[in-house]
Each structure stands twice: as structure tokens, then as C-alpha cells.
């Protein structure tokens, strides 16, 4: 009895804050600022961001905890899937300078994966803490986006939400293999865009950074 009691403080240290004791301890994902910098070297600083995007810019140091929390929340534990999402958001946000569409300026398009207003509405509705507020402003896509970009974990979480809730299981299975064909399938068949060289460069660096 005495020896079991002496183990308890150690066991509680191993549990994430707020987690209930369970035989299956959830594994947190950690993405470091250094890994993000390998993918998005411009994200060392926001000092060079134009005034028009300064409020949107995030450094790798700011991105790291938000992305780690999001990958943990959506149980994105496959390194190949993490690399695909990290490469996507680094490309789409101009290395984290933007979280809103400026060219041509589609109202409500944004978060770090620059998803469309329709996906942002679905995404906001999936987050209990903001779903009522999002419903109240649903006719104003920019206001829905405001709710999402206000919280770094939501802002950086859209890519993981999108992959885990909007892609076919077959797309995820192929992606998890780590092959280039799997990555192309994700970009073309789920994101719905061209798997071009500019995107591929970000993906390759993300694979290197995460050891995927
Ligand atoms: C990164 O910085 C370089 C040098 O300032 C610039 O030419 C390039 O466009 C930047 N890349 C992105 C994606 O913003």
C-alpha cells in the first residue's frame, strides 16, 4: 500500500492538465519552432511584414504551441499527415504572414490554410466555444472568420480539422504511407488544387523537419 501511494504523485505528473485518469493516456503532439522554421524560414520575425498584414502575422515561436495544440486536439499523430498539413498552411499563409485572403480579397476566406468561407462556417460550427457566436453572425463571413482567427489554436487548427473531417478515408490512408503520390492525392482530391512545385517545396521541407 505504501509503495503504491508513493507512485501517485509521479503518475499525476504524466497526465496532461485536466485529463481524467484513464488506462489510455492521450499522447500530446509537439511541433517545435525550430521545425517550423525549417519549413517557413521567413517566420523568424514579423518585423518585415507590411503594415496591412502585421496584425495577421505570426512567428514560428507563436505558431508552434498553437499547431501542437491543434494536432493534439485532432489526434493528428501520423508524421506524414502532420507534414502535409504543415506544408499546406506554410504555403497558404505566406509563411504565416497572412490569415485572410487579400488577393482578390474574398470576404471570410482565411485561417492558416486559407480555407473558403463555407468551410470556415462548418469549422466554426464544430467548435463548442464559438459555435453559438458563429451562428449569430452566419450572414457575415468576415465576422465568422474573426472568431476563428482570434484564437491561435483555432487559426492554426483549420488544416488539421480539414484533413481529419473533410477528406475521404482513402485519401488519409494514402497520405499516411508517406509517399509523394499520397501527398498529391491529398492536394488534388481533397484540398482541390494543383500539386505544383511551389507547394511541393513546402511539403518536402515539412517532411525533412518532422522526419516523416
Ligand atoms: C521570404 O523572404 C524573402 C526575402 O525577404 C522574400 O523574397 C520572399 O518572398 C519571402 N517569402 C514569402 C513566402 O513570403
PDB file of C-alpha atoms and ligand atoms in Angstrom:
ATOM      1  CA  UNK A   1       0.000   0.000   0.000  1.00  0.00           C
ATOM      2  CA  UNK A   2       2.752   2.379   0.972  1.00  0.00           C
ATOM      3  CA  UNK A   3       4.624   1.826  -2.287  1.00  0.00           C
ATOM      4  CA  UNK A   4       1.518   2.379  -4.430  1.00  0.00           C
ATOM      5  CA  UNK A   5       0.802   5.676  -2.689  1.00  0.00           C
ATOM      6  CA  UNK A   6       4.334   6.877  -3.263  1.00  0.00           C
ATOM      7  CA  UNK A   7       3.871   6.336  -7.007  1.00  0.00           C
ATOM      8  CA  UNK A   8       0.767   8.510  -7.235  1.00  0.00           C
ATOM      9  CA  UNK A   9       2.435  11.932  -7.491  1.00  0.00           C
ATOM     10  CA  UNK A  10       4.594  10.650 -10.337  1.00  0.00           C
ATOM     11  CA  UNK A  11       1.569   9.213 -12.159  1.00  0.00           C
ATOM     12  CA  UNK A  12      -0.256  12.519 -11.902  1.00  0.00           C
ATOM     13  CA  UNK A  13       2.712  14.312 -13.461  1.00  0.00           C
ATOM     14  CA  UNK A  14       2.389  12.111 -16.525  1.00  0.00           C
ATOM     15  CA  UNK A  15      -1.211  13.167 -17.148  1.00  0.00           C
ATOM     16  CA  UNK A  16      -1.906  16.321 -19.147  1.00  0.00           C
ATOM     17  CA  UNK A  17      -3.649  19.012 -17.088  1.00  0.00           C
ATOM     18  CA  UNK A  18      -7.357  18.401 -16.907  1.00  0.00           C
ATOM     19  CA  UNK A  19      -7.156  14.874 -18.234  1.00  0.00           C
ATOM     20  CA  UNK A  20      -9.034  12.277 -16.252  1.00  0.00           C
ATOM     21  CA  UNK A  21      -7.199   9.195 -15.144  1.00  0.00           C
ATOM     22  CA  UNK A  22      -7.646   6.594 -17.821  1.00  0.00           C
ATOM     23  CA  UNK A  23      -5.747   3.459 -18.755  1.00  0.00           C
ATOM     24  CA  UNK A  24      -5.117   5.027 -22.183  1.00  0.00           C
ATOM     25  CA  UNK A  25      -3.209   8.267 -21.647  1.00  0.00           C
ATOM     26  CA  UNK A  26      -3.618  10.578 -24.649  1.00  0.00           C
ATOM     27  CA  UNK A  27      -0.316  11.388 -26.309  1.00  0.00           C
ATOM     28  CA  UNK A  28       0.302  15.067 -26.930  1.00  0.00           C
ATOM     29  CA  UNK A  29       1.901  16.162 -30.208  1.00  0.00           C
ATOM     30  CA  UNK A  30       4.765  18.646 -30.017  1.00  0.00           C
ATOM     31  CA  UNK A  31       5.857  20.636 -33.037  1.00  0.00           C
ATOM     32  CA  UNK A  32       8.796  22.931 -32.283  1.00  0.00           C
ATOM     33  CA  UNK A  33       9.540  26.437 -33.548  1.00  0.00           C
ATOM     34  CA  UNK A  34      12.781  25.070 -34.992  1.00  0.00           C
ATOM     35  CA  UNK A  35      10.865  22.513 -37.102  1.00  0.00           C
ATOM     36  CA  UNK A  36       8.517  25.250 -38.318  1.00  0.00           C
ATOM     37  CA  UNK A  37      11.460  27.500 -39.232  1.00  0.00           C
ATOM     38  CA  UNK A  38      12.860  24.773 -41.461  1.00  0.00           C
ATOM     39  CA  UNK A  39       9.592  24.837 -43.408  1.00  0.00           C
ATOM     40  CA  UNK A  40       8.930  28.583 -43.252  1.00  0.00           C
ATOM     41  CA  UNK A  41      12.302  30.337 -42.837  1.00  0.00           C
ATOM     42  CA  UNK A  42      10.705  33.792 -43.089  1.00  0.00           C
ATOM     43  CA  UNK A  43       8.766  33.174 -39.895  1.00  0.00           C
ATOM     44  CA  UNK A  44      11.693  34.105 -37.629  1.00  0.00           C
ATOM     45  CA  UNK A  45      10.144  37.549 -37.295  1.00  0.00           C
ATOM     46  CA  UNK A  46       7.114  39.630 -38.215  1.00  0.00           C
ATOM     47  CA  UNK A  47       9.216  42.792 -38.389  1.00  0.00           C
ATOM     48  CA  UNK A  48       9.238  42.673 -42.209  1.00  0.00           C
ATOM     49  CA  UNK A  49       5.501  42.115 -42.641  1.00  0.00           C
ATOM     50  CA  UNK A  50       3.734  45.014 -44.392  1.00  0.00           C
ATOM     51  CA  UNK A  51       1.511  47.131 -42.154  1.00  0.00           C
ATOM     52  CA  UNK A  52      -1.569  45.733 -43.927  1.00  0.00           C
ATOM     53  CA  UNK A  53      -0.796  42.205 -42.709  1.00  0.00           C
ATOM     54  CA  UNK A  54       1.062  42.925 -39.484  1.00  0.00           C
ATOM     55  CA  UNK A  55      -1.948  42.028 -37.369  1.00  0.00           C
ATOM     56  CA  UNK A  56      -2.161  38.668 -39.139  1.00  0.00           C
ATOM     57  CA  UNK A  57       1.500  37.725 -38.999  1.00  0.00           C
ATOM     58  CA  UNK A  58       2.705  35.016 -36.610  1.00  0.00           C
ATOM     59  CA  UNK A  59       6.266  33.909 -35.924  1.00  0.00           C
ATOM     60  CA  UNK A  60       7.347  30.280 -35.723  1.00  0.00           C
ATOM     61  CA  UNK A  61       7.573  30.721 -31.942  1.00  0.00           C
ATOM     62  CA  UNK A  62       3.892  31.749 -31.873  1.00  0.00           C
ATOM     63  CA  UNK A  63       2.866  29.070 -34.358  1.00  0.00           C
ATOM     64  CA  UNK A  64       4.496  26.167 -32.504  1.00  0.00           C
ATOM     65  CA  UNK A  65       2.242  25.940 -29.414  1.00  0.00           C
ATOM     66  CA  UNK A  66      -0.903  26.628 -31.461  1.00  0.00           C
ATOM     67  CA  UNK A  67      -0.079  23.955 -34.023  1.00  0.00           C
ATOM     68  CA  UNK A  68       0.936  21.460 -31.333  1.00  0.00           C
ATOM     69  CA  UNK A  69      -2.384  22.011 -29.527  1.00  0.00           C
ATOM     70  CA  UNK A  70      -4.324  21.608 -32.773  1.00  0.00           C
ATOM     71  CA  UNK A  71      -2.543  18.409 -33.836  1.00  0.00           C
ATOM     72  CA  UNK A  72      -3.175  17.021 -30.363  1.00  0.00           C
ATOM     73  CA  UNK A  73      -6.857  18.027 -30.447  1.00  0.00           C
ATOM     74  CA  UNK A  74      -7.489  16.373 -33.833  1.00  0.00           C
ATOM     75  CA  UNK A  75      -5.266  13.381 -32.951  1.00  0.00           C
ATOM     76  CA  UNK A  76      -3.076  14.049 -35.956  1.00  0.00           C
ATOM     77  CA  UNK A  77      -0.346  11.651 -34.892  1.00  0.00           C
ATOM     78  CA  UNK A  78       0.851  10.428 -38.315  1.00  0.00           C
ATOM     79  CA  UNK A  79       4.033  12.350 -39.172  1.00  0.00           C
ATOM     80  CA  UNK A  80       3.197  12.117 -42.866  1.00  0.00           C
ATOM     81  CA  UNK A  81      -0.183  13.736 -42.220  1.00  0.00           C
ATOM     82  CA  UNK A  82       1.413  16.362 -39.975  1.00  0.00           C
ATOM     83  CA  UNK A  83       3.919  17.186 -42.737  1.00  0.00           C
ATOM     84  CA  UNK A  84       1.159  17.541 -45.325  1.00  0.00           C
ATOM     85  CA  UNK A  85      -0.762  19.950 -43.093  1.00  0.00           C
ATOM     86  CA  UNK A  86       2.314  21.942 -42.036  1.00  0.00           C
ATOM     87  CA  UNK A  87       3.436  22.298 -45.665  1.00  0.00           C
ATOM     88  CA  UNK A  88      -0.055  23.357 -46.696  1.00  0.00           C
ATOM     89  CA  UNK A  89      -0.520  26.033 -44.054  1.00  0.00           C
ATOM     90  CA  UNK A  90       3.011  27.426 -44.538  1.00  0.00           C
ATOM     91  CA  UNK A  91       2.351  27.763 -48.268  1.00  0.00           C
ATOM     92  CA  UNK A  92      -1.186  29.110 -47.992  1.00  0.00           C
ATOM     93  CA  UNK A  93      -0.420  31.720 -45.327  1.00  0.00           C
ATOM     94  CA  UNK A  94       2.757  33.057 -46.968  1.00  0.00           C
ATOM     95  CA  UNK A  95       4.823  31.530 -44.170  1.00  0.00           C
ATOM     96  CA  UNK A  96       2.335  32.711 -41.536  1.00  0.00           C
ATOM     97  CA  UNK A  97       2.222  36.303 -42.675  1.00  0.00           C
ATOM     98  CA  UNK A  98      -1.489  36.077 -43.561  1.00  0.00           C
ATOM     99  CA  UNK A  99      -4.633  34.505 -42.193  1.00  0.00           C
ATOM    100  CA  UNK A 100      -7.081  36.286 -44.509  1.00  0.00           C
ATOM    101  CA  UNK A 101      -7.364  36.244 -48.283  1.00  0.00           C
ATOM    102  CA  UNK A 102      -6.110  39.551 -49.737  1.00  0.00           C
ATOM    103  CA  UNK A 103      -5.868  38.674 -53.437  1.00  0.00           C
ATOM    104  CA  UNK A 104      -8.524  39.142 -54.670  1.00  0.00           C
ATOM    105  CA  UNK A 105      -9.888  39.645 -51.152  1.00  0.00           C
ATOM    106  CA  UNK A 106     -12.613  37.053 -50.662  1.00  0.00           C
ATOM    107  CA  UNK A 107     -14.574  38.016 -47.510  1.00  0.00           C
ATOM    108  CA  UNK A 108     -14.418  35.252 -44.907  1.00  0.00           C
ATOM    109  CA  UNK A 109     -11.706  33.223 -46.654  1.00  0.00           C
ATOM    110  CA  UNK A 110      -8.838  32.550 -44.294  1.00  0.00           C
ATOM    111  CA  UNK A 111      -7.299  30.921 -41.243  1.00  0.00           C
ATOM    112  CA  UNK A 112      -3.839  29.497 -41.866  1.00  0.00           C
ATOM    113  CA  UNK A 113      -4.901  27.023 -44.559  1.00  0.00           C
ATOM    114  CA  UNK A 114      -6.818  29.878 -46.278  1.00  0.00           C
ATOM    115  CA  UNK A 115      -9.983  27.822 -46.484  1.00  0.00           C
ATOM    116  CA  UNK A 116     -13.175  29.095 -48.099  1.00  0.00           C
ATOM    117  CA  UNK A 117     -15.991  30.797 -46.148  1.00  0.00           C
ATOM    118  CA  UNK A 118     -18.162  27.664 -46.476  1.00  0.00           C
ATOM    119  CA  UNK A 119     -15.519  25.542 -44.736  1.00  0.00           C
ATOM    120  CA  UNK A 120     -14.949  28.240 -42.119  1.00  0.00           C
ATOM    121  CA  UNK A 121     -18.673  28.174 -41.300  1.00  0.00           C
ATOM    122  CA  UNK A 122     -18.526  24.384 -40.850  1.00  0.00           C
ATOM    123  CA  UNK A 123     -15.298  24.633 -38.866  1.00  0.00           C
ATOM    124  CA  UNK A 124     -16.677  27.309 -36.511  1.00  0.00           C
ATOM    125  CA  UNK A 125     -19.854  25.256 -36.009  1.00  0.00           C
ATOM    126  CA  UNK A 126     -17.671  22.329 -34.882  1.00  0.00           C
ATOM    127  CA  UNK A 127     -16.052  24.324 -32.053  1.00  0.00           C
ATOM    128  CA  UNK A 128     -18.341  24.351 -28.981  1.00  0.00           C
ATOM    129  CA  UNK A 129     -16.799  27.551 -27.526  1.00  0.00           C
ATOM    130  CA  UNK A 130     -17.718  29.689 -30.560  1.00  0.00           C
ATOM    131  CA  UNK A 131     -20.485  27.862 -32.398  1.00  0.00           C
ATOM    132  CA  UNK A 132     -23.318  29.996 -30.996  1.00  0.00           C
ATOM    133  CA  UNK A 133     -21.491  33.240 -31.802  1.00  0.00           C
ATOM    134  CA  UNK A 134     -20.733  31.947 -35.298  1.00  0.00           C
ATOM    135  CA  UNK A 135     -24.393  31.047 -35.830  1.00  0.00           C
ATOM    136  CA  UNK A 136     -25.408  34.568 -34.773  1.00  0.00           C
ATOM    137  CA  UNK A 137     -23.156  36.154 -37.446  1.00  0.00           C
ATOM    138  CA  UNK A 138     -23.537  33.487 -40.136  1.00  0.00           C
ATOM    139  CA  UNK A 139     -24.580  36.036 -42.797  1.00  0.00           C
ATOM    140  CA  UNK A 140     -21.286  37.865 -42.337  1.00  0.00           C
ATOM    141  CA  UNK A 141     -18.421  35.538 -43.393  1.00  0.00           C
ATOM    142  CA  UNK A 142     -15.779  38.016 -42.247  1.00  0.00           C
ATOM    143  CA  UNK A 143     -17.279  38.020 -38.752  1.00  0.00           C
ATOM    144  CA  UNK A 144     -17.167  34.206 -38.673  1.00  0.00           C
ATOM    145  CA  UNK A 145     -13.522  34.394 -39.710  1.00  0.00           C
ATOM    146  CA  UNK A 146     -12.874  36.989 -36.966  1.00  0.00           C
ATOM    147  CA  UNK A 147     -13.997  34.413 -34.385  1.00  0.00           C
ATOM    148  CA  UNK A 148     -11.626  31.785 -35.795  1.00  0.00           C
ATOM    149  CA  UNK A 149      -8.520  33.936 -36.164  1.00  0.00           C
ATOM    150  CA  UNK A 150      -8.953  35.428 -32.688  1.00  0.00           C
ATOM    151  CA  UNK A 151      -7.710  32.181 -31.102  1.00  0.00           C
ATOM    152  CA  UNK A 152      -4.326  30.896 -32.378  1.00  0.00           C
ATOM    153  CA  UNK A 153      -5.302  27.265 -31.751  1.00  0.00           C
ATOM    154  CA  UNK A 154      -8.377  27.665 -33.993  1.00  0.00           C
ATOM    155  CA  UNK A 155      -6.455  29.731 -36.542  1.00  0.00           C
ATOM    156  CA  UNK A 156      -3.678  27.138 -36.803  1.00  0.00           C
ATOM    157  CA  UNK A 157      -6.079  24.218 -36.324  1.00  0.00           C
ATOM    158  CA  UNK A 158      -8.054  24.563 -39.542  1.00  0.00           C
ATOM    159  CA  UNK A 159      -5.644  22.425 -41.570  1.00  0.00           C
ATOM    160  CA  UNK A 160      -5.877  19.533 -39.109  1.00  0.00           C
ATOM    161  CA  UNK A 161      -9.669  19.946 -38.847  1.00  0.00           C
ATOM    162  CA  UNK A 162      -9.973  19.944 -42.633  1.00  0.00           C
ATOM    163  CA  UNK A 163      -7.871  16.825 -43.135  1.00  0.00           C
ATOM    164  CA  UNK A 164      -9.482  14.839 -40.336  1.00  0.00           C
ATOM    165  CA  UNK A 165     -13.104  15.769 -41.097  1.00  0.00           C
ATOM    166  CA  UNK A 166     -13.341  16.693 -44.795  1.00  0.00           C
ATOM    167  CA  UNK A 167     -11.060  14.198 -46.581  1.00  0.00           C
ATOM    168  CA  UNK A 168     -12.027  10.691 -47.675  1.00  0.00           C
ATOM    169  CA  UNK A 169     -10.563   7.870 -45.584  1.00  0.00           C
ATOM    170  CA  UNK A 170      -8.781   6.599 -48.734  1.00  0.00           C
ATOM    171  CA  UNK A 171      -7.012   9.974 -49.082  1.00  0.00           C
ATOM    172  CA  UNK A 172      -5.816   9.757 -45.480  1.00  0.00           C
ATOM    173  CA  UNK A 173      -4.660   6.160 -45.826  1.00  0.00           C
ATOM    174  CA  UNK A 174      -2.585   7.014 -48.910  1.00  0.00           C
ATOM    175  CA  UNK A 175      -1.208  10.130 -47.220  1.00  0.00           C
ATOM    176  CA  UNK A 176      -0.200   8.156 -44.129  1.00  0.00           C
ATOM    177  CA  UNK A 177       2.052   5.959 -46.289  1.00  0.00           C
ATOM    178  CA  UNK A 178       4.345   8.986 -46.636  1.00  0.00           C
ATOM    179  CA  UNK A 179       4.571   8.629 -50.413  1.00  0.00           C
ATOM    180  CA  UNK A 180       4.574  11.542 -52.815  1.00  0.00           C
ATOM    181  CA  UNK A 181       1.545  10.010 -54.537  1.00  0.00           C
ATOM    182  CA  UNK A 182      -0.248  10.138 -51.184  1.00  0.00           C
ATOM    183  CA  UNK A 183       0.586  13.818 -50.805  1.00  0.00           C
ATOM    184  CA  UNK A 184      -0.552  14.555 -54.372  1.00  0.00           C
ATOM    185  CA  UNK A 185      -3.832  12.778 -53.695  1.00  0.00           C
ATOM    186  CA  UNK A 186      -4.416  14.957 -50.620  1.00  0.00           C
ATOM    187  CA  UNK A 187      -3.718  18.199 -52.521  1.00  0.00           C
ATOM    188  CA  UNK A 188      -5.640  17.280 -55.670  1.00  0.00           C
ATOM    189  CA  UNK A 189      -8.524  15.156 -54.376  1.00  0.00           C
ATOM    190  CA  UNK A 190      -9.220  16.777 -51.007  1.00  0.00           C
ATOM    191  CA  UNK A 191      -7.809  20.315 -50.987  1.00  0.00           C
ATOM    192  CA  UNK A 192      -8.849  20.519 -54.629  1.00  0.00           C
ATOM    193  CA  UNK A 193      -5.906  22.323 -56.125  1.00  0.00           C
ATOM    194  CA  UNK A 194      -2.774  21.703 -58.164  1.00  0.00           C
ATOM    195  CA  UNK A 195       0.112  19.759 -56.607  1.00  0.00           C
ATOM    196  CA  UNK A 196       2.628  22.134 -58.166  1.00  0.00           C
ATOM    197  CA  UNK A 197       6.315  22.737 -57.475  1.00  0.00           C
ATOM    198  CA  UNK A 198       5.764  25.683 -55.154  1.00  0.00           C
ATOM    199  CA  UNK A 199       3.531  23.551 -52.906  1.00  0.00           C
ATOM    200  CA  UNK A 200       5.789  20.541 -53.219  1.00  0.00           C
ATOM    201  CA  UNK A 201       8.794  22.529 -51.904  1.00  0.00           C
ATOM    202  CA  UNK A 202       6.934  23.270 -48.670  1.00  0.00           C
ATOM    203  CA  UNK A 203       5.851  19.670 -48.325  1.00  0.00           C
ATOM    204  CA  UNK A 204       9.421  18.382 -48.876  1.00  0.00           C
ATOM    205  CA  UNK A 205      10.774  20.716 -46.187  1.00  0.00           C
ATOM    206  CA  UNK A 206       7.983  19.671 -43.810  1.00  0.00           C
ATOM    207  CA  UNK A 207       8.843  16.008 -44.370  1.00  0.00           C
ATOM    208  CA  UNK A 208      12.501  16.808 -43.578  1.00  0.00           C
ATOM    209  CA  UNK A 209      11.603  18.859 -40.495  1.00  0.00           C
ATOM    210  CA  UNK A 210       9.294  16.246 -38.975  1.00  0.00           C
ATOM    211  CA  UNK A 211      11.240  13.201 -40.067  1.00  0.00           C
ATOM    212  CA  UNK A 212       8.104  11.932 -41.775  1.00  0.00           C
TER     213      UNK A 212
HETATM  214  C1  LIG B   1      10.593  35.389 -47.740  1.00  0.00           C
HETATM  215  O1  LIG B   1      11.516  36.469 -47.666  1.00  0.00           O
HETATM  216  C2  LIG B   1      12.154  36.757 -48.866  1.00  0.00           C
HETATM  217  C3  LIG B   1      13.193  37.833 -48.585  1.00  0.00           C
HETATM  218  O2  LIG B   1      12.621  38.926 -47.936  1.00  0.00           O
HETATM  219  C4  LIG B   1      11.126  37.191 -49.908  1.00  0.00           C
HETATM  220  O3  LIG B   1      11.739  37.456 -51.150  1.00  0.00           O
HETATM  221  C5  LIG B   1      10.098  36.078 -50.090  1.00  0.00           C
HETATM  222  O4  LIG B   1       9.077  36.493 -50.946  1.00  0.00           O
HETATM  223  C6  LIG B   1       9.510  35.690 -48.750  1.00  0.00           C
HETATM  224  N1  LIG B   1       8.655  34.511 -48.925  1.00  0.00           N
HETATM  225  C7  LIG B   1       7.384  34.506 -48.563  1.00  0.00           C
HETATM  226  C8  LIG B   1       6.656  33.245 -48.824  1.00  0.00           C
HETATM  227  O5  LIG B   1       6.841  35.448 -48.036  1.00  0.00           O
END
